[in-house]
Coordinates of C-alpha atoms in Angstrom, one line a residue:
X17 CA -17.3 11.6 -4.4
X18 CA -14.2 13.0 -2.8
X19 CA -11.7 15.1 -4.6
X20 CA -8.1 15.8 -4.2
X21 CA -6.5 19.2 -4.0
X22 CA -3.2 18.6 -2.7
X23 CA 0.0 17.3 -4.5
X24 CA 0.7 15.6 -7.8
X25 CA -3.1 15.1 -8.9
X26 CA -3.9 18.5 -7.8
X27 CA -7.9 17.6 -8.3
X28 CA -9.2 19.6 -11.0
X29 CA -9.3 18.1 -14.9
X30 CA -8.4 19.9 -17.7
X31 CA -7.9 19.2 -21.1
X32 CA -5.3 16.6 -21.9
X33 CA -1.6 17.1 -24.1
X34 CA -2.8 19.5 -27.6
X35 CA -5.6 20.2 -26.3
X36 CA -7.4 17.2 -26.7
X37 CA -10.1 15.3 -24.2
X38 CA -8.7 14.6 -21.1
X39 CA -8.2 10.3 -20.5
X40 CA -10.1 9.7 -17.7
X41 CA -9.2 5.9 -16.0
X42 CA -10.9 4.2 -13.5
X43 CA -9.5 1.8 -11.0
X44 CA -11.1 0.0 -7.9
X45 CA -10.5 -2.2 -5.4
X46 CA -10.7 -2.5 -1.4
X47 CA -7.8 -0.8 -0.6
X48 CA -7.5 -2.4 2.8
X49 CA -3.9 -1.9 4.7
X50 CA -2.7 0.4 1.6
X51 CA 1.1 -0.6 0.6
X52 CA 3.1 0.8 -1.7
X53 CA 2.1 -2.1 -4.1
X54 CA -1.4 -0.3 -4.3
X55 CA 0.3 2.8 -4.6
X56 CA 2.4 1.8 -7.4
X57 CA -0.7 0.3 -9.0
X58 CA -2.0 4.1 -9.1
X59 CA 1.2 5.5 -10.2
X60 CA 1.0 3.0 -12.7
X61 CA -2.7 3.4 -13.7
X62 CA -2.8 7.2 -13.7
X63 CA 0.1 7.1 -15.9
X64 CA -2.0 5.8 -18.4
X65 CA -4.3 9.2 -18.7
X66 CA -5.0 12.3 -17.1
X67 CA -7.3 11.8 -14.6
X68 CA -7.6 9.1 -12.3
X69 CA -10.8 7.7 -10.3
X70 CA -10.7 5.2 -8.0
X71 CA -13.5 3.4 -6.0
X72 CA -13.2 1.9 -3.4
X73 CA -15.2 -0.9 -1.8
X74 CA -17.5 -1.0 1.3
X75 CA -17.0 -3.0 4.6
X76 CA -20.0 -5.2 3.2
X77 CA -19.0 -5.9 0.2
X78 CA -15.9 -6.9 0.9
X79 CA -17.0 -9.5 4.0
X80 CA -19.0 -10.8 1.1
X81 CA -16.7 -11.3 -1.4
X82 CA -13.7 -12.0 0.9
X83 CA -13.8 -11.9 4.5
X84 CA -13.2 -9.1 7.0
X85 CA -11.5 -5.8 6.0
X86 CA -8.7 -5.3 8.6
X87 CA -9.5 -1.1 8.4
X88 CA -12.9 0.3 8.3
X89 CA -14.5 2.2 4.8
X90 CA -14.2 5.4 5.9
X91 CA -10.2 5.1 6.8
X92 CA -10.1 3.2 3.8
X93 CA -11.6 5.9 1.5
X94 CA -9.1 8.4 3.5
X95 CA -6.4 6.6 2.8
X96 CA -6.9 6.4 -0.7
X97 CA -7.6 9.9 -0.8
X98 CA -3.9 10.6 0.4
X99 CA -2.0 8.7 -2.2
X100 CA -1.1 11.7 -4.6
X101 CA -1.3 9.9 -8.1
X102 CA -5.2 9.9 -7.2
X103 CA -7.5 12.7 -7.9
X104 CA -10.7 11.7 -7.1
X105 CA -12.4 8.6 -4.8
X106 CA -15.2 7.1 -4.8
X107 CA -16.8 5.4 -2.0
X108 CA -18.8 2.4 -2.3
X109 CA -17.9 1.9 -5.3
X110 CA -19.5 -1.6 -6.7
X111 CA -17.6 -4.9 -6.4
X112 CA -18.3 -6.3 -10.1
X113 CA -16.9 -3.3 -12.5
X114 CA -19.3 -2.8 -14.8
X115 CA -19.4 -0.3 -18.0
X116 CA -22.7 1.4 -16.5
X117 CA -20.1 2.2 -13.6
X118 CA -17.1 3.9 -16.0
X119 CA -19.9 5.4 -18.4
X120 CA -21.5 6.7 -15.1
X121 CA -17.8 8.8 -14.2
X122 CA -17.4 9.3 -17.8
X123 CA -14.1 6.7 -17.8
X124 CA -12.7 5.6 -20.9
X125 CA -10.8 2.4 -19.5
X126 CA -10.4 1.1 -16.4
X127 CA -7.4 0.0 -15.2
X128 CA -6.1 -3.5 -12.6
X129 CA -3.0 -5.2 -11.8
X130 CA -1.7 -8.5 -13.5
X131 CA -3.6 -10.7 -10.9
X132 CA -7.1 -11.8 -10.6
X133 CA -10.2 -10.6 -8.8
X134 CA -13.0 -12.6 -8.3
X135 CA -16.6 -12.5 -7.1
X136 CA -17.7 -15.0 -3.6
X137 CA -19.1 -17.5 -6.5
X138 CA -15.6 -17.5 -8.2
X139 CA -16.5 -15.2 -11.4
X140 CA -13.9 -12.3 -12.8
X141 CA -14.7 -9.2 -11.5
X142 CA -13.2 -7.5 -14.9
X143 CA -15.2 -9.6 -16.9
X144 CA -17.5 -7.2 -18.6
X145 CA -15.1 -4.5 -19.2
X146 CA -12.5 -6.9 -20.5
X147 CA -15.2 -8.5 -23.0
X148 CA -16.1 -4.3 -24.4
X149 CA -12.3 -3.5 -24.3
X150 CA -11.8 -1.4 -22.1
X151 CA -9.5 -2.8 -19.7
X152 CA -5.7 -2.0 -19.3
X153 CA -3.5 -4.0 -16.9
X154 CA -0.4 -3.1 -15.4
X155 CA 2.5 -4.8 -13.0
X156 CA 1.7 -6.0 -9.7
X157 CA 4.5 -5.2 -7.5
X158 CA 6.6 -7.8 -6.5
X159 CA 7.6 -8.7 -2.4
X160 CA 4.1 -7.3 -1.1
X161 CA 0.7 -8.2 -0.6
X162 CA -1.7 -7.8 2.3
X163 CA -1.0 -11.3 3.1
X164 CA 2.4 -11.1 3.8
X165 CA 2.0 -8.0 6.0
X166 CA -0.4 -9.6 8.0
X167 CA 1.8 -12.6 8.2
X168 CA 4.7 -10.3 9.5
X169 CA 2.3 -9.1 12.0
X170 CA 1.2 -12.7 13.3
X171 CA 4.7 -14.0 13.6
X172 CA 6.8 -12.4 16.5
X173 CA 9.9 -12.5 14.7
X174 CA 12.8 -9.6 14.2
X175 CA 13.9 -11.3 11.0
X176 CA 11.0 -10.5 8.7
X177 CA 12.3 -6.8 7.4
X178 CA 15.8 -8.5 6.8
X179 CA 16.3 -10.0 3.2
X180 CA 19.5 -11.6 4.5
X181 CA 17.7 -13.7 7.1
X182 CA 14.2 -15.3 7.5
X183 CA 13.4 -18.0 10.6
X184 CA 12.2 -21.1 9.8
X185 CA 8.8 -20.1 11.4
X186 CA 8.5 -17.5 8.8
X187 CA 9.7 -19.2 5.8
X188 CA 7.4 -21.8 6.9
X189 CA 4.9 -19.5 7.1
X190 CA 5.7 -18.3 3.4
X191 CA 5.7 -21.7 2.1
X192 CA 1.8 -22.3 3.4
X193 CA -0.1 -19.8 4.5
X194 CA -3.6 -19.2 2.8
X195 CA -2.8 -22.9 1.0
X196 CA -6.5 -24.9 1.2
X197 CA -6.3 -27.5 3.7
X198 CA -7.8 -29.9 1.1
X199 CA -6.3 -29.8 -2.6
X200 CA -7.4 -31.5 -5.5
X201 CA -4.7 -33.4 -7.8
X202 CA -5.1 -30.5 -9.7
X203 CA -4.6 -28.1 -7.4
X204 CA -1.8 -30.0 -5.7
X205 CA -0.3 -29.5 -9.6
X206 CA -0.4 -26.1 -9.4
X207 CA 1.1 -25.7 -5.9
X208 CA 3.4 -28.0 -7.2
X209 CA 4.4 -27.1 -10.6
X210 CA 7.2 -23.9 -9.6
X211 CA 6.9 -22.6 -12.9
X212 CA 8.5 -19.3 -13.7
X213 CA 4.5 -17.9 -13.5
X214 CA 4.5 -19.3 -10.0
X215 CA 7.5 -19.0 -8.0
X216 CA 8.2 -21.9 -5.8
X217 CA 5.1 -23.6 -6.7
X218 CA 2.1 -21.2 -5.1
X219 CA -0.4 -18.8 -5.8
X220 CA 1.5 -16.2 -8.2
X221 CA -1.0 -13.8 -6.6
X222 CA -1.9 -14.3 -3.2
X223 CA 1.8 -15.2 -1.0
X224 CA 4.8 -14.0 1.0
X225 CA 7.8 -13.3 -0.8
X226 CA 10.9 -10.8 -0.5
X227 CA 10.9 -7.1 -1.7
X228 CA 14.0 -5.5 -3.4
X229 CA 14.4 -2.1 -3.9
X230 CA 16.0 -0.3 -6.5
X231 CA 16.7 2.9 -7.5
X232 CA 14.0 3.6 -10.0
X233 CA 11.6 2.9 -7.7
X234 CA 12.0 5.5 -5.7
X235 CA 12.3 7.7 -8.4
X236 CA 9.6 6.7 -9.7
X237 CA 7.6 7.6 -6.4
X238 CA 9.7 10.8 -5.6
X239 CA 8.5 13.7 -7.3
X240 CA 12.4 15.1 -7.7
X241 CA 10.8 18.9 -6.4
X242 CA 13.5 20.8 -4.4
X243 CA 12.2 23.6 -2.6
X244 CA 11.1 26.9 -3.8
X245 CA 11.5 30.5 -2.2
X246 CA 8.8 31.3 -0.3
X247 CA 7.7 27.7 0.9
X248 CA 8.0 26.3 4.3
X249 CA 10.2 23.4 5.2
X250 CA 9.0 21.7 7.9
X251 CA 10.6 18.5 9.4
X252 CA 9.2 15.5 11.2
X253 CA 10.9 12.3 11.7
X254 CA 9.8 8.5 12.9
X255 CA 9.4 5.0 11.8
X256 CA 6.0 5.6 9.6
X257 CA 6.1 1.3 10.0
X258 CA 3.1 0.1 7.7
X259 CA 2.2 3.8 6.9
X260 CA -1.9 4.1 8.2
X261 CA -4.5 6.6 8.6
X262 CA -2.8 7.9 12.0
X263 CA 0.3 8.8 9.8
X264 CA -2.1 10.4 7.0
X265 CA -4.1 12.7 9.7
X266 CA -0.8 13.5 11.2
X267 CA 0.9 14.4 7.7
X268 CA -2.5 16.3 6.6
X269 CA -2.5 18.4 9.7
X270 CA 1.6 19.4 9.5
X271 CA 0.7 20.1 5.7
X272 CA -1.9 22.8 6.8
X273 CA 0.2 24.6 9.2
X274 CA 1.5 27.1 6.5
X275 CA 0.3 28.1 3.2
X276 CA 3.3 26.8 1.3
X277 CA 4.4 23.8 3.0
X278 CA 7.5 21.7 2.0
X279 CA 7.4 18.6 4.4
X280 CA 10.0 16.7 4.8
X281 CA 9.9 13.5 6.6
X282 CA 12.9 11.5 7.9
X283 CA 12.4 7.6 8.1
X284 CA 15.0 5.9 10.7
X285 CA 16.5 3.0 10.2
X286 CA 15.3 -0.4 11.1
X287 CA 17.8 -0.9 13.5
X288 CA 16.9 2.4 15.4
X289 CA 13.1 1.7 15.2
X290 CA 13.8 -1.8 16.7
X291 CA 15.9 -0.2 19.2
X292 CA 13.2 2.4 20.3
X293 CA 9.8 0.2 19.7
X294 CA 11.1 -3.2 20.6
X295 CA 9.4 -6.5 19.9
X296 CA 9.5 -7.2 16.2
X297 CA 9.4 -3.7 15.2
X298 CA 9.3 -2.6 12.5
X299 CA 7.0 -4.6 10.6
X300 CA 8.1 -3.2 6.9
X301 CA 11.8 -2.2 6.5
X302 CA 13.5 1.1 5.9
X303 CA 13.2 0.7 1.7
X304 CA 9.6 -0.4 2.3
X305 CA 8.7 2.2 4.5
X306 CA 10.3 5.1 2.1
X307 CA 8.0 4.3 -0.8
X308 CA 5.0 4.1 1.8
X309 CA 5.9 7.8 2.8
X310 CA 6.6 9.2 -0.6
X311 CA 3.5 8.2 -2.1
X312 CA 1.6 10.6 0.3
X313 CA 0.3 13.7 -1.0
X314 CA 1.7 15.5 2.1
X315 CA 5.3 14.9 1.6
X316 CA 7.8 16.5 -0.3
X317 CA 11.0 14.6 0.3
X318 CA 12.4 11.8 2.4
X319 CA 15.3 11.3 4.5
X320 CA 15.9 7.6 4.1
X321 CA 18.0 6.5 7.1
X322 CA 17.7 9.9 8.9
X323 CA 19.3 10.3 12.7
X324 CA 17.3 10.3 15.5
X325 CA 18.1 13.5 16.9
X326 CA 17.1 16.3 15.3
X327 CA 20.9 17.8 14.8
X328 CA 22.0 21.3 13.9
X329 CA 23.7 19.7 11.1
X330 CA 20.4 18.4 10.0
X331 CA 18.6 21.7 10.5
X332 CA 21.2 23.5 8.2
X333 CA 21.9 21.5 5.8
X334 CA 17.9 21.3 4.8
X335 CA 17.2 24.7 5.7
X336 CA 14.7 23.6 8.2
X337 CA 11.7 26.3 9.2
X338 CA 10.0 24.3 11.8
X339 CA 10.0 20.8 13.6
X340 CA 6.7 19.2 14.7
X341 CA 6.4 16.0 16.5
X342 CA 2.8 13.9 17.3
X343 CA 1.2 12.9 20.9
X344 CA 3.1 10.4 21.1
X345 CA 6.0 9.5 23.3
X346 CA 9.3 10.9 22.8
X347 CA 11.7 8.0 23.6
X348 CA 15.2 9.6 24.5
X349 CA 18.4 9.1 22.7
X350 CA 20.6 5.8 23.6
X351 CA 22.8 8.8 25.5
X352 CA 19.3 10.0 27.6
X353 CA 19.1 13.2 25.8
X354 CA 16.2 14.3 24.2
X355 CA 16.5 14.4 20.4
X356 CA 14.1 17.3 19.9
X357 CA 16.6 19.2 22.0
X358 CA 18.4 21.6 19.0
X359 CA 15.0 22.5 17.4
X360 CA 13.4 23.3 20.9
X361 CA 16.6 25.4 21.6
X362 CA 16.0 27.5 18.1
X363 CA 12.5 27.7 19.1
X364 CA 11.4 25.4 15.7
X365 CA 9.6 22.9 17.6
X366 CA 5.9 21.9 17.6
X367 CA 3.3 19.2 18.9
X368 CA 0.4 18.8 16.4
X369 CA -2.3 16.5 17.9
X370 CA -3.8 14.9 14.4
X371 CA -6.8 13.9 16.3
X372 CA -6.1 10.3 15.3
X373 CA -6.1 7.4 18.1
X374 CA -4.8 5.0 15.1
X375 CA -1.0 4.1 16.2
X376 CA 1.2 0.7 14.7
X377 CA 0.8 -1.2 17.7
X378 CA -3.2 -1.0 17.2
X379 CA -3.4 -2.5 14.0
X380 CA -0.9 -5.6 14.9
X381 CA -3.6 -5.9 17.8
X382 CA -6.6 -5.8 15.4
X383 CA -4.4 -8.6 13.3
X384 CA -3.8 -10.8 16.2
X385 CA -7.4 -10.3 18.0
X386 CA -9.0 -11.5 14.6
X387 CA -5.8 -13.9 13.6
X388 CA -8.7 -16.8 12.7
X389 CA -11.0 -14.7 10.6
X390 CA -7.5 -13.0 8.3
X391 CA -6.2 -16.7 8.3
X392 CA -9.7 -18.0 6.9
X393 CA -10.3 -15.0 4.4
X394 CA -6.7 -15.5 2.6
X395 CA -7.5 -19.1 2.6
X396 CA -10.6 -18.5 0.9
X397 CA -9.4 -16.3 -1.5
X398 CA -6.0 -18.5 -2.5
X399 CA -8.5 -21.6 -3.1
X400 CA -10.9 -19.3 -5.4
X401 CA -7.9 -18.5 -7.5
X402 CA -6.1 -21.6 -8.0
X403 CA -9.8 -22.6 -9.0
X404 CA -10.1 -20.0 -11.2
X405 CA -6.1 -20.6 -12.7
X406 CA -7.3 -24.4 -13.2
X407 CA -10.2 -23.7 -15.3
X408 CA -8.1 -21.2 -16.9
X409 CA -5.4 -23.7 -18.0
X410 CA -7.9 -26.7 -19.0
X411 CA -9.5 -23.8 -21.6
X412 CA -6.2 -23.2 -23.3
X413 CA -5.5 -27.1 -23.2
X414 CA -9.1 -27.9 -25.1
X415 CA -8.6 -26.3 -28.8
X416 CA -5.1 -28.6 -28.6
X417 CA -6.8 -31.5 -27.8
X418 CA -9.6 -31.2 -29.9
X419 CA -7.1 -30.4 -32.9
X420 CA -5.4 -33.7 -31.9
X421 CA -9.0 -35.7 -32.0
X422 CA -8.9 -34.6 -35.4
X423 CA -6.0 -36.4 -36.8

């Protein structure tokens, strides 16, 4: 069991609004390449109560159930850790949620998005605690899933992070990856059907689609602090493309430097990113990456579209205290000048070395190493579901046709 002690959920319980018992909710899940769709799935859950638990699945049980985590449990469990609507994790936590498991953490509900989980032999995960009542559901955020990450990271293309553009590849790619290669009429209906529940015919769960941002979003993930006399604002600045465990250690260790911290990070733009890290960088745009960063424990405000030099203007105008910059490589300006240059001048400036190995480029090589096994797992889980959706709609068809036997 690992608690939290920084940010929103602060890690201790206490009594809930009046005075009364605090709502303790449980979530779970595997957690693997967190998004801000998990994240918002937190926000979401731990809105519900006062406390939220969440458990997350082992390496095991997840090659089980559905194939090949793309990070390990323990940078899982980290990762989960660092989201700041959380307060405590669980690891391990069982696959099948049970009400031994949320009487066990003293949970009055637990709490799962508006899609479906299901066991390697097809079953509902949330089966038991639906049947007892005590599941609560909330929204699934639209525009991403792990799939379509992993389907930005398989196709070399600089179009994927642009909502004005997609190439054919990829929109190809969004019209069929994880569809079964062999599709029963059924099925075929269902992939078929474009109904308002499925857009464009697929999976409404597992699928590639197009994120739009908006305003409450992010104010829904900002926490709307400004800073307070006596704390430390300390400035770091990058792409933080699909935010990872690197970013985390990074963001933990800056966040211990002082004992009032006020972090602020600055998120270029796409175009900048692209221009410094090349190739089809960056894998999640500029919107995408903001609600990545300000779901983080560690952070106190974003810059969304901040220079990439580190200006005078931008020093003042925040009140910057100190700079600090990771191991790696400091790409100079377009002009050649170093864009650390002003808060090295003032003396501001610090290397932190998070002790993390874990870049961007390292997970798109773990994608493309294992590009058969990902492909195979979303496969397997897309056919489970549109199993389980069928069954699902020839239920609510039989008390209609028996009705019409009747007559």
């Amino acid at each position: 069991m690992i608690r939290n002690g920084h940010g929103m959920a602060g890690g201790t319980e206490g009594p809930g609004p009046g005075g009364r018992p605090a709502v303790r909710v449980w979530c779970d899940g595997c957690y693997d390449m967190v998004h801000y769709g998990h994240s918002n799935q937190l926000r979401q859950a731990r809105a519900m109560g006062d406390y939220l638990i969440v458990g997350v699945h082992t390496d095991e049980e997840i090659s089980k159930h559905k194939g090949p985590p793309v990070f390990t449990q323990e940078e899982r469990y980290k990762m989960v850790q660092a989201i700041k609507w959380v307060d405590e994790v669980v690891p391990a936590a069982p696959y099948v949620t049970t009400l031994e498991t949320l009487d066990k953490y003293n949970c009055n509900f637990c709490v799962h998005g508006n899609d479906i989980t299901l066991t390697v032999d097809g079953r509902d995960t949330y089966e038991e605690v639906k049947q007892a009542g005590r599941y609560r559901e909330c929204k699934r955020t639209q525009g991403v899933s792990t799939t379509d990450l992993v389907g930005r990271m398989l196709l070399a293309t600089k179009a994927h992070h642009s909502s004005q553009e997609m190439s054919s590849e990829y929109r190809e790619y969004a019209d069929s990856f994880g569809k079964p290669p062999h599709l029963t009429p059924a099925r075929e209906m269902l992939f078929s059907e474009g109904s308002s529940q499925c857009p464009r015919g697929r999976n409404p769960w597992t699928g590639v689609s197009q994120f739009l941002q908006t305003s409450q979003k992010i104010i829904q993930f900002a926490s709307g602090k400004e800073p307070q006399p006596g704390e430390t604002i300390i400035y770091v600045a990058g792409a933080f493309d699909l935010f990872h465990i690197g970013h985390v250690d990074f963001l933990e260790k800056v966040h211990g430097l002082v004992e009032r911290p006020y972090v602020i990070a600055g998120l270029h733009f796409d175009q900048e990113v692209n221009h410094y890290k090349g190739k089809n960088y960056p894998i999640m745009n500029l919107h995408e990456r903001t609600l990545s960063v300000l779901a983080c424990r560690y952070v106190s405000e974003v810059v969304i579209g901040a220079p990439y030099a580190v200006t005078a203007e931008l020093l003042d105008h925040f009140k910057v205290d100190l700079v600090c910059h990771g191991k790696t490589e400091i790409v100079p300006d377009k002009d050649g000048s170093d864009p650390y240059q002003e808060p090295k001048r003032r003396g501001i400036f610090c290397q932190i070395d998070s002790g993390s190995d874990l870049t961007t480029d390292l997970i798109v090589q773990r994608i493309i190493k294992n590009r058969l096994e990902y492909e195979a797992r979303n496969q397997k889980k897309e056919a489970k579901e549109l199993a389980f959706l069928e069954a699902l709609k020839q239920q609510e068809a039989q008390p209609e046709g028996a009705s019409q036997g009747a007559f």
